[in-house]
Coordinates of C-alpha atoms in Angstrom, one line a residue:
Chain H
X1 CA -41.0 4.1 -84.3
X2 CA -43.9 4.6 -87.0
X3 CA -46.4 7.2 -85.7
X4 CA -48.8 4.4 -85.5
X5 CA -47.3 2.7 -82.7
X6 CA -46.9 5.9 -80.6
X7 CA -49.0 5.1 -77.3
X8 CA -52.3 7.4 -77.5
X9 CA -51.8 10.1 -74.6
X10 CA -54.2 9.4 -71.7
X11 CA -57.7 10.3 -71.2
X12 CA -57.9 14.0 -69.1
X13 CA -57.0 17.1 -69.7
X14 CA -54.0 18.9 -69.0
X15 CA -52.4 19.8 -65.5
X16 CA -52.5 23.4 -64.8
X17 CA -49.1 25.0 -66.3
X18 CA -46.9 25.8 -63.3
X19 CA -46.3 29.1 -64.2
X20 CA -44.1 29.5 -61.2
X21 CA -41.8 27.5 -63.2
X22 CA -41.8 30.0 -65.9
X23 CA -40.2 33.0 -67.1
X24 CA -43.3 36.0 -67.0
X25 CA -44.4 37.5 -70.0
X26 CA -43.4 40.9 -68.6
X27 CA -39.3 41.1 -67.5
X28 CA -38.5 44.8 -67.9
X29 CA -34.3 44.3 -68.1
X30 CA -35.4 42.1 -71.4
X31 CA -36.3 45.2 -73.2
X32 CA -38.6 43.7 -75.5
X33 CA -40.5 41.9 -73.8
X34 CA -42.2 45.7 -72.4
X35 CA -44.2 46.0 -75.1
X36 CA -44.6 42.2 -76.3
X37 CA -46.3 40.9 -73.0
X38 CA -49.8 40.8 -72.8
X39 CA -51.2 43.3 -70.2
X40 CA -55.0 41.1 -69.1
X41 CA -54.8 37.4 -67.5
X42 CA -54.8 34.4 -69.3
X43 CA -58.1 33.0 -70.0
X44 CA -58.0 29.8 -67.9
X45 CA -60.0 26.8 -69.6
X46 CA -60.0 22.7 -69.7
X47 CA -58.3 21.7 -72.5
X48 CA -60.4 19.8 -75.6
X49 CA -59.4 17.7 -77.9
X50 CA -58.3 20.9 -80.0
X51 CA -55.4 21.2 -77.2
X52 CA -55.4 17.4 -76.3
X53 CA -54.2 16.3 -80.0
X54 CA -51.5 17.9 -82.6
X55 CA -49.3 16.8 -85.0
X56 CA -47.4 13.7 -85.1
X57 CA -44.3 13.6 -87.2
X58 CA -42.9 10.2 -88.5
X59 CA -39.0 8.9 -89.3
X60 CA -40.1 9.8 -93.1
X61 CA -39.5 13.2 -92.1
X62 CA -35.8 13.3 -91.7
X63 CA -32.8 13.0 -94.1
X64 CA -29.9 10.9 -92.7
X65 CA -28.0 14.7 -91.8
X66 CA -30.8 15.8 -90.2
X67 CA -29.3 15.5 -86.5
X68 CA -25.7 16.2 -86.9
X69 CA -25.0 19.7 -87.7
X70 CA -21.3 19.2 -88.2
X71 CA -21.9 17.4 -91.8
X72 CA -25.8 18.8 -92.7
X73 CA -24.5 22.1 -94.3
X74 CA -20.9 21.5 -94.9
X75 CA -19.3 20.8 -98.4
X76 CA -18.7 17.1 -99.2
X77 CA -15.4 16.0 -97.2
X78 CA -15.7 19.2 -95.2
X79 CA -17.4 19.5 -91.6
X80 CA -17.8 22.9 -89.0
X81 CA -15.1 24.5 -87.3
X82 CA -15.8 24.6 -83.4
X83 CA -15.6 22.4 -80.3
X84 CA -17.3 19.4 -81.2
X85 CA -20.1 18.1 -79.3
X86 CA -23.0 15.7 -78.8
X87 CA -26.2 17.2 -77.1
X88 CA -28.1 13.9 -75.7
X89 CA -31.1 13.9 -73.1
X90 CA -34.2 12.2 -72.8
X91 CA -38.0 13.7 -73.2
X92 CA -40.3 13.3 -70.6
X93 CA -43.8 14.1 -69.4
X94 CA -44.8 15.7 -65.9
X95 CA -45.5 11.9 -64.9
X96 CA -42.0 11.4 -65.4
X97 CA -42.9 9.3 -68.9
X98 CA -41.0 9.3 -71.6
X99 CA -42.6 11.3 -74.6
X100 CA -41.4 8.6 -78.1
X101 CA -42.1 10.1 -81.1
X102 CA -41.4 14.2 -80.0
X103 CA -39.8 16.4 -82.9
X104 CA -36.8 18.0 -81.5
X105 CA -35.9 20.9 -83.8
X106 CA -32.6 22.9 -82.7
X107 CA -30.8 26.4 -83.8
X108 CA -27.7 28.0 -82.4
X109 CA -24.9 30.4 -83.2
X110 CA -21.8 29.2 -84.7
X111 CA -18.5 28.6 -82.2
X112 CA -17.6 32.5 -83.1
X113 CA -21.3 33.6 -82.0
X114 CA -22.6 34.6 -85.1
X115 CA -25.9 33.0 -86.8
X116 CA -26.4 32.2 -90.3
X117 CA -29.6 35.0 -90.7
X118 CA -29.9 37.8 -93.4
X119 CA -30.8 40.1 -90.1
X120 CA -27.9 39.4 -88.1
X121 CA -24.6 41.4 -89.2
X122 CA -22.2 40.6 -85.9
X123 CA -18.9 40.7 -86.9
X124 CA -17.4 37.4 -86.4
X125 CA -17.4 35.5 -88.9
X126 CA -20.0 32.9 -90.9
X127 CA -18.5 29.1 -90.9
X128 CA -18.9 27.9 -94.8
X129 CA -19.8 24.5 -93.6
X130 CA -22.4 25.5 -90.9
X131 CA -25.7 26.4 -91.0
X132 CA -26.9 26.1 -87.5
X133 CA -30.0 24.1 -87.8
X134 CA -30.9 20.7 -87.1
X135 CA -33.4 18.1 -85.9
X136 CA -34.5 14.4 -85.0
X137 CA -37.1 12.5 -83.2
X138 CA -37.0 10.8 -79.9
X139 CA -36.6 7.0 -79.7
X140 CA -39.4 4.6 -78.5
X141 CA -37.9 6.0 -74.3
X142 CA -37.8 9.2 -75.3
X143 CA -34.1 9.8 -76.0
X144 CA -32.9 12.2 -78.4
X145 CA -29.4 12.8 -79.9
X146 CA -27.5 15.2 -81.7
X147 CA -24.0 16.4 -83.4
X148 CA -23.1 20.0 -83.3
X149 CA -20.4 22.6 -82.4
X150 CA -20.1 24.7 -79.4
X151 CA -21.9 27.4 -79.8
X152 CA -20.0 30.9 -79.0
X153 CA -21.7 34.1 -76.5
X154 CA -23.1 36.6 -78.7
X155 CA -23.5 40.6 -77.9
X156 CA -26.9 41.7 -78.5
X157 CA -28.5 45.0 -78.3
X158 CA -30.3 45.3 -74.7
X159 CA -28.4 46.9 -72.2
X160 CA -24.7 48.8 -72.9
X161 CA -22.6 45.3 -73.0
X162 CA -25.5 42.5 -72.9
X163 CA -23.9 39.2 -73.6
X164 CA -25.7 36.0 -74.2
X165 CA -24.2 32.5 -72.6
X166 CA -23.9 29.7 -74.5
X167 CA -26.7 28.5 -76.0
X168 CA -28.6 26.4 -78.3
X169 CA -32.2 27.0 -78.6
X170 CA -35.1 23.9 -78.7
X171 CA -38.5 23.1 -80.2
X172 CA -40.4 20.4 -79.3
X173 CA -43.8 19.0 -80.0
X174 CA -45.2 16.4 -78.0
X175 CA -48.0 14.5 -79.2
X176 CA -50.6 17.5 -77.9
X177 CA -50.6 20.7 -79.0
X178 CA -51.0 22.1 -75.7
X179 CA -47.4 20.4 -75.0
X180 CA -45.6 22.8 -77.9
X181 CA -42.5 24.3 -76.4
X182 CA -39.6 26.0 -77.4
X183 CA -36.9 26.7 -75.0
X184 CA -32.9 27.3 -74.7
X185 CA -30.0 25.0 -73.4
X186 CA -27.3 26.6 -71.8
X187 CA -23.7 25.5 -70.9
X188 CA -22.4 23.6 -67.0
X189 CA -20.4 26.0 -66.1
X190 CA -20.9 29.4 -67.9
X191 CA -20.2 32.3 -66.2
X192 CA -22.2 34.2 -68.6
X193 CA -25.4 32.8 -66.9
X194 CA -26.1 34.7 -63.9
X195 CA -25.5 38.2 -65.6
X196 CA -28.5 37.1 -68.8
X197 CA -31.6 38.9 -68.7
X198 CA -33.1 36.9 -70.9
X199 CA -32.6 34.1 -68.3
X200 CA -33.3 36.2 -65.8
X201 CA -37.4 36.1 -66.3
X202 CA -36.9 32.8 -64.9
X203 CA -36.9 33.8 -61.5
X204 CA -37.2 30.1 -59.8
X205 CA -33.8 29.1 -59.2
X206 CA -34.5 25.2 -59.5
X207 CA -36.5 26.2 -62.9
X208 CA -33.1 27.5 -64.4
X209 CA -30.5 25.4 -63.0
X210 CA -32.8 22.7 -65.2
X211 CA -32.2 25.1 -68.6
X212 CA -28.4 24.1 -67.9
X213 CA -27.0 21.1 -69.5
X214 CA -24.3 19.2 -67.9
X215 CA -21.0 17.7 -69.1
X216 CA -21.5 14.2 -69.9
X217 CA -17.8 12.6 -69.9
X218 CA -19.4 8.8 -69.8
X219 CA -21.1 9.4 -73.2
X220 CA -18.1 11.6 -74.5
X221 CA -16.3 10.4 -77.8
X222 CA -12.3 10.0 -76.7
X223 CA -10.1 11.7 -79.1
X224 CA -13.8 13.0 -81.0
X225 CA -16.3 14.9 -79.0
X226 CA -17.6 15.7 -75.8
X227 CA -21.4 15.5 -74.6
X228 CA -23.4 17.0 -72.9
X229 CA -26.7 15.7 -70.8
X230 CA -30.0 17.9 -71.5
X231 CA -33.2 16.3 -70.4
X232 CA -36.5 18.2 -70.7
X233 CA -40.1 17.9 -69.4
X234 CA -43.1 18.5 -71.4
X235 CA -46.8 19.4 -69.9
X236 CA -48.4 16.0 -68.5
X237 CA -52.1 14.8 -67.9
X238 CA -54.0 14.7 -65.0
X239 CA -54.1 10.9 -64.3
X240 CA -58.2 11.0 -63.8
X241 CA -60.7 11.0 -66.4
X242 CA -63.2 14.0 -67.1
X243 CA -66.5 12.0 -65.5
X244 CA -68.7 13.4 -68.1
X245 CA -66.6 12.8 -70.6
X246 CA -68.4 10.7 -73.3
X247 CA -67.1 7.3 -74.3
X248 CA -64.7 7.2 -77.3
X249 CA -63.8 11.2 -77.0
Chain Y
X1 CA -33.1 13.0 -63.4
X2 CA -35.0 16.3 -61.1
X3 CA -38.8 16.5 -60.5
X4 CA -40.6 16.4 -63.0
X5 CA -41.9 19.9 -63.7
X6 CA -42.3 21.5 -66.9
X7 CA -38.9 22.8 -68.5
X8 CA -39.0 26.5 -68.5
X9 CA -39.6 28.6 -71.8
X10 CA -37.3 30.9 -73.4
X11 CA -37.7 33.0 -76.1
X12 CA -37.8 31.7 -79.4
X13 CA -35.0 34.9 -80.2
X14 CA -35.5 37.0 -83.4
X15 CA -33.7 34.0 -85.3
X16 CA -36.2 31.2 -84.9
X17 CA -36.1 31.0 -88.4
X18 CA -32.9 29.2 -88.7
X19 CA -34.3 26.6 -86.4
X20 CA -38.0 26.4 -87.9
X21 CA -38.4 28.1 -91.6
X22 CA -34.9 27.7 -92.2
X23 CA -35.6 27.8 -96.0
X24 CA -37.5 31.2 -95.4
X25 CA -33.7 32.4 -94.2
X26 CA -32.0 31.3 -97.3
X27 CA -30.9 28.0 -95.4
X28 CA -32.0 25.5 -98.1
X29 CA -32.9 22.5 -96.0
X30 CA -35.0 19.6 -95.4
X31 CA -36.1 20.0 -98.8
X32 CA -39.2 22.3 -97.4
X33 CA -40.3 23.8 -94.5
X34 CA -42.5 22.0 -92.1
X35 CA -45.8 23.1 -92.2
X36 CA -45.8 25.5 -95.1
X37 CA -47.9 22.9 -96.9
X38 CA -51.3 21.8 -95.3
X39 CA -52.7 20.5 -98.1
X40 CA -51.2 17.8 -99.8
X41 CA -53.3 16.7 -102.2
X42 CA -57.3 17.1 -103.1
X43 CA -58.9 17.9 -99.9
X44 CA -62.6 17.6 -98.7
X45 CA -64.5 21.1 -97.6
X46 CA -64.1 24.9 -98.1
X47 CA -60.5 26.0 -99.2
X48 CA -59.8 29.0 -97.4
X49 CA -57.1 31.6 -96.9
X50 CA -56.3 33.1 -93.3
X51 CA -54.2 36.2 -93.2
X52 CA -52.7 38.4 -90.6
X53 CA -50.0 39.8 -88.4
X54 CA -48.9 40.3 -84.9
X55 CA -49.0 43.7 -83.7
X56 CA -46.7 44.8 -80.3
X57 CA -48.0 47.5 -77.5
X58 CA -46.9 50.1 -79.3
X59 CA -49.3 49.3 -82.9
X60 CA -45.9 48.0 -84.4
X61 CA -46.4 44.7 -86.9
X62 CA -44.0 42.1 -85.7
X63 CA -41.3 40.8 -88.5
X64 CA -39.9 38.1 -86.5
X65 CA -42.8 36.3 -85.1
X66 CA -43.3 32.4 -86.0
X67 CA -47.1 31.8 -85.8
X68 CA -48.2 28.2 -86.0
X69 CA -51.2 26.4 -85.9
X70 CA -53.3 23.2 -85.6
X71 CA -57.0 22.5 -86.6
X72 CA -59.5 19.7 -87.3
X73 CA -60.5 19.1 -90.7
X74 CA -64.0 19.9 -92.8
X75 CA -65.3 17.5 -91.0
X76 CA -64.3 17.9 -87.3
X77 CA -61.8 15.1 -87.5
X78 CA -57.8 15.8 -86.8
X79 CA -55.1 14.2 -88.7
X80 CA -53.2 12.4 -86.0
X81 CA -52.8 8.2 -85.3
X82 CA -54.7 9.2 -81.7
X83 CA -57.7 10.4 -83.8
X84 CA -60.7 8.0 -82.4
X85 CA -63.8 9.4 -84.0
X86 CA -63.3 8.3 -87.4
X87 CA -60.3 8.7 -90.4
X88 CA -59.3 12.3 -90.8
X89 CA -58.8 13.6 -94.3
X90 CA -55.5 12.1 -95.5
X91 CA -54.6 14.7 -97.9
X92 CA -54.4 17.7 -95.2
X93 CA -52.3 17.6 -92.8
X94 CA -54.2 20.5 -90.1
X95 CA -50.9 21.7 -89.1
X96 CA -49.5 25.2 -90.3
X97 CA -46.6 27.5 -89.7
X98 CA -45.9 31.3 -91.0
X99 CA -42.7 33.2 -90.4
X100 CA -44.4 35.8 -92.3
X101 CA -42.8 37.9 -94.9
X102 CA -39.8 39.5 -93.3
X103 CA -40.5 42.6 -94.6
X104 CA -44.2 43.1 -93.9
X105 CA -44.5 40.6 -91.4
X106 CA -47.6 38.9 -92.9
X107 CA -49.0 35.4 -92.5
X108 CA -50.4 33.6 -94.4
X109 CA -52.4 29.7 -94.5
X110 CA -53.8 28.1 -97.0
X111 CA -55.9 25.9 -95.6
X112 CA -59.7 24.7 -95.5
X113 CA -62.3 25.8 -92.8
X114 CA -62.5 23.3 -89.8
X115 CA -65.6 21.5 -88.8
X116 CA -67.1 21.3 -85.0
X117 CA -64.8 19.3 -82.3
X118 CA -66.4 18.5 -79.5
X119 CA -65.6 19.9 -75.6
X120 CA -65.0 17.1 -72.8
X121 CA -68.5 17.5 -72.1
X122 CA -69.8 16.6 -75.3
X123 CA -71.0 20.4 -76.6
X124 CA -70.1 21.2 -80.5
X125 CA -67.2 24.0 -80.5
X126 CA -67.7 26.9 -82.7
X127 CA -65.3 25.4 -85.8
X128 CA -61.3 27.3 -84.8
X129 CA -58.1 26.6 -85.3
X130 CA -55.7 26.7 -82.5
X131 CA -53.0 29.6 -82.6
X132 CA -49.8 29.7 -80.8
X133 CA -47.4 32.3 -81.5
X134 CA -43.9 33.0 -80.4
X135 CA -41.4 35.6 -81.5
X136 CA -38.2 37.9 -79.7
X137 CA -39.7 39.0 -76.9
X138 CA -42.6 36.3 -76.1
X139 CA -41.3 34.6 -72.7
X140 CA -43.5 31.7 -72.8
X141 CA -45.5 30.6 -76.5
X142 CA -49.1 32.6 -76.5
X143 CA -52.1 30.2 -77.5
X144 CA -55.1 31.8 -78.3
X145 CA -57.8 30.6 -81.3
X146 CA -59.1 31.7 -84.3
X147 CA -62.8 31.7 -84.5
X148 CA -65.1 32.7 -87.9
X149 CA -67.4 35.8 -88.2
X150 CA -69.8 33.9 -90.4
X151 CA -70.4 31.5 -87.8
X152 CA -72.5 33.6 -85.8
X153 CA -74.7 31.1 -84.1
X154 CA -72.1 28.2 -83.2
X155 CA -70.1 31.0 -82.2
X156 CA -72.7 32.4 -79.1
X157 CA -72.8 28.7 -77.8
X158 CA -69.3 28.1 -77.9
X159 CA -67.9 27.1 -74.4
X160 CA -64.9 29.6 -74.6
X161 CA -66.3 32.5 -76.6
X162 CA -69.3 32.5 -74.8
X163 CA -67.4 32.7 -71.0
X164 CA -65.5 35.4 -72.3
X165 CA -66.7 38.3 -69.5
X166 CA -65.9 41.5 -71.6
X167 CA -67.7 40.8 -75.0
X168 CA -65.8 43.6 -76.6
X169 CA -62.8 41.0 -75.9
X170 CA -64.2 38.0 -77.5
X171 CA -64.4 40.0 -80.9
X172 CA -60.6 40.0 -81.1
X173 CA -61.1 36.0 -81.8
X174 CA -63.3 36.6 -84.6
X175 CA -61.3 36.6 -88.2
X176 CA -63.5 38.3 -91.1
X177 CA -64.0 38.1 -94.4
X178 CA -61.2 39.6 -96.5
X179 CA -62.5 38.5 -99.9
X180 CA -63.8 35.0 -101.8
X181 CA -62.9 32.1 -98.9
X182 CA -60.3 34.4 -97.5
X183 CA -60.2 35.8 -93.9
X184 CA -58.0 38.6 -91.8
X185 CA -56.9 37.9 -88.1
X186 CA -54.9 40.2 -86.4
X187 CA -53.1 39.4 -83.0
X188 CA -52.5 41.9 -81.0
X189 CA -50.2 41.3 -77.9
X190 CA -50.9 43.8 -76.0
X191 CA -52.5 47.4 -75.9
X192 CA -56.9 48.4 -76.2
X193 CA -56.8 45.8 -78.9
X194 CA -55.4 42.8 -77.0
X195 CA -56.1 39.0 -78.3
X196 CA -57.9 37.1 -75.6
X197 CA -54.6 34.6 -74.8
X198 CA -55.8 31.1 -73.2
X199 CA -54.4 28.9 -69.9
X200 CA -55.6 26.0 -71.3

């Protein structure tokens, strides 16, 4: 859909981020986050037009690999070594709209574990023909599509055996700034789940059972690749207008 | 599909790079970054250069962080199809994001100095550009603004700046001059030099 046609949000500012629905800034077993998490409150204010606009991204964008991360870094012929799967859901605001038009940028591990970065030196291997990156933009409901391998755990440097699930990480822009989000999709399933601490800031157990996506046999590929369902929320407006709010702002 | 209620944050992991500068990791892609070029062709106002890092608890500069951020142009306006007031500048795009150098962990924009938006209630904002920042160890994305030193009076009537109760806070907002249209703005996530992060 051409930026153009993307329907204007709606007048009013932002809901009030349920922050009970998010991991805190401070979770002590994720070691870093001790000294990343800012100590003083957040400075609570209406959003502006500052927050209330961002950037809109059109189809002109993308190449034609963009989405499927099976083909976009191998050689010619060649394709990624790994369980393959499609990642599908369908973006949506906190009135349950869906958000057209979002940028949907994704990264993950390889199906050993092991990402394509000059700081990373696990010792599983690289894939030749993956690079681990990936991105598209939802269709004129909201849905959003992509090809990819399974990614593999990963051991990381927390606590004395600290394994990550599954996962495949997300950035999305809706059309507000205020609306930028980056999260992780995990795997139905994983037993690797319950024991992550970086998971674990999420401490509302609805909140994370939504950061799990679930095996999708009725859009699964026989004989090709499975899916897997991932649908994700972004802020919404209040549905009332500002009353002083000029005319035309 | 389950209520609808804001999907939960995650870190953005010390390899957001692959995902969002994959260039900047030696994954030659996309045929560019997004948003390492603002400008994209001759612009209208004051070219400037804003500079910085993110600093942890500790004083540490953070090499993994991914800073973005979003501003109006010269002349208030922002370059998006929901923009009412009038037809932003079509040659910048008021959208920016830094990896920073991975081995001193500074950002850097070139882009030009914003004009006034307006709040809901009509007031001129002080001229900023909206910051969010997210890196290994950042739960949740931390927004927080950018506001200009030489702006001293549109800065003391600004609705946020102004309602800031500790005014030795509010200076973290402030970037100064580093040299000919260039600035320095330091984030600081936490410690006696904290950035004033917003709930907005």
């Amino acid at each position: 859909m051409p930026p153009e046609q993307m329907p204007p949000p709606p007048l009013g500012g932002f809901m009030a981020r349920n922050r009970a629905a998010q991991p805190a800034a401070l979770h002590p077993p994720y070691k870093t986050s001790v000294w990343r998490s800012p100590r003083a409150p957040l400075l609570s204010f209406p959003s502006s037009l500052s927050e209330e606009t961002g950037p809109v991204f059109g189809q002109s964008l993308l190449g034609p690999l963009d989405a499927d991360l099976l083909s976009n870094f191998a050689a010619p012929g060649e394709t990624a070594i790994g369980p393959r799967i499609i990642v599908h859901g369908r973006v949506v605001d906190e009135g349950g709209r869906g958000v057209p038009g979002a940028l949907v940028e994704v990264w993950q591990a390889n199906a050993g574990g092991r990402y394509r970065h000059a700081k990373e030196g696990y010792l599983a291997p690289l894939d030749p023909n993956f690079g681990g990156c990936g991105r598209c933009l939802t269709d004129a409901e909201g849905h959003y599509s992509f090809r990819t391998v399974m990614p593999g755990p990963y051991p990381w440097p927390n606590g004395g055996n600290d394994w990550r699930p599954a996962h495949i990480h997300l950035s999305l822009f809706g059309p507000s700034f205020a609306q930028r989000l980056i999260t992780q999709m995990y795997f139905e399933g994983d037993p690797l789940i319950p024991l992550c601490p970086i998971l674990g800031a999420v401490t509302d157990a609805a909140a994370l059972q939504r950061l799990v996506a679930t095996l999708d046999m009725q859009a699964t590929i026989p004989m090709d690749s499975r899916a897997f369902r991932f649908d994700i929320v972004l802020r919404g407006r209040r549905q009332s207008v500002f009353e002083n709010r000029k005319e035309g702002l | 599909m389950p209520p609808f209620i804001e999907t939960a944050s995650q870190t953005a992991g010390p390899y957001v790079h692959i995902g969002c500068t994959p260039n900047v990791c030696g994954i030659a892609m996309y045929g560019g970054d997004l948003g390492a070029v603002m400008k994209t062709g001759p612009v209208r106002g004051e070219e400037i250069t804003l500079t910085g890092a993110v600093h942890d608890g500790m004083g540490a500069v953070l090499k993994d962080a991914l800073v973005e951020i979003w501003q109006a142009d010269a002349a208030g306006l922002f370059n998006t199809p929901h923009e009412r007031r009038g037809q932003a500048d079509p040659n910048f795009t008021g959208f920016g994001r830094s990896a920073g150098d991975m081995n001193t962990g500074e950002f850097t924009f070139h882009t030009v100095k914003p004009g006034r938006v307006p709040w809901p209630d009509g007031r001129l904002q002080a001229p900023h550009v909206s910051v969010w920042v997210v890196a290994r160890g950042i739960n949740i994305g931390l927004q927080t603004r950018l506001y200009f030193a030489d702006e001293e009076a549109a800065n003391a009537e600004d609705p946020i700046l102004s309602r800031i109760e500790h005014r030795a806070r509010a200076e973290t907002l402030i970037a100064r001059r580093s040299g000919p249209r260039a600035y320095r703005f330091d984030i600081h996530l936490q410690g006696p030099k904290e950035t004033v992060f917003l709930d907005i």
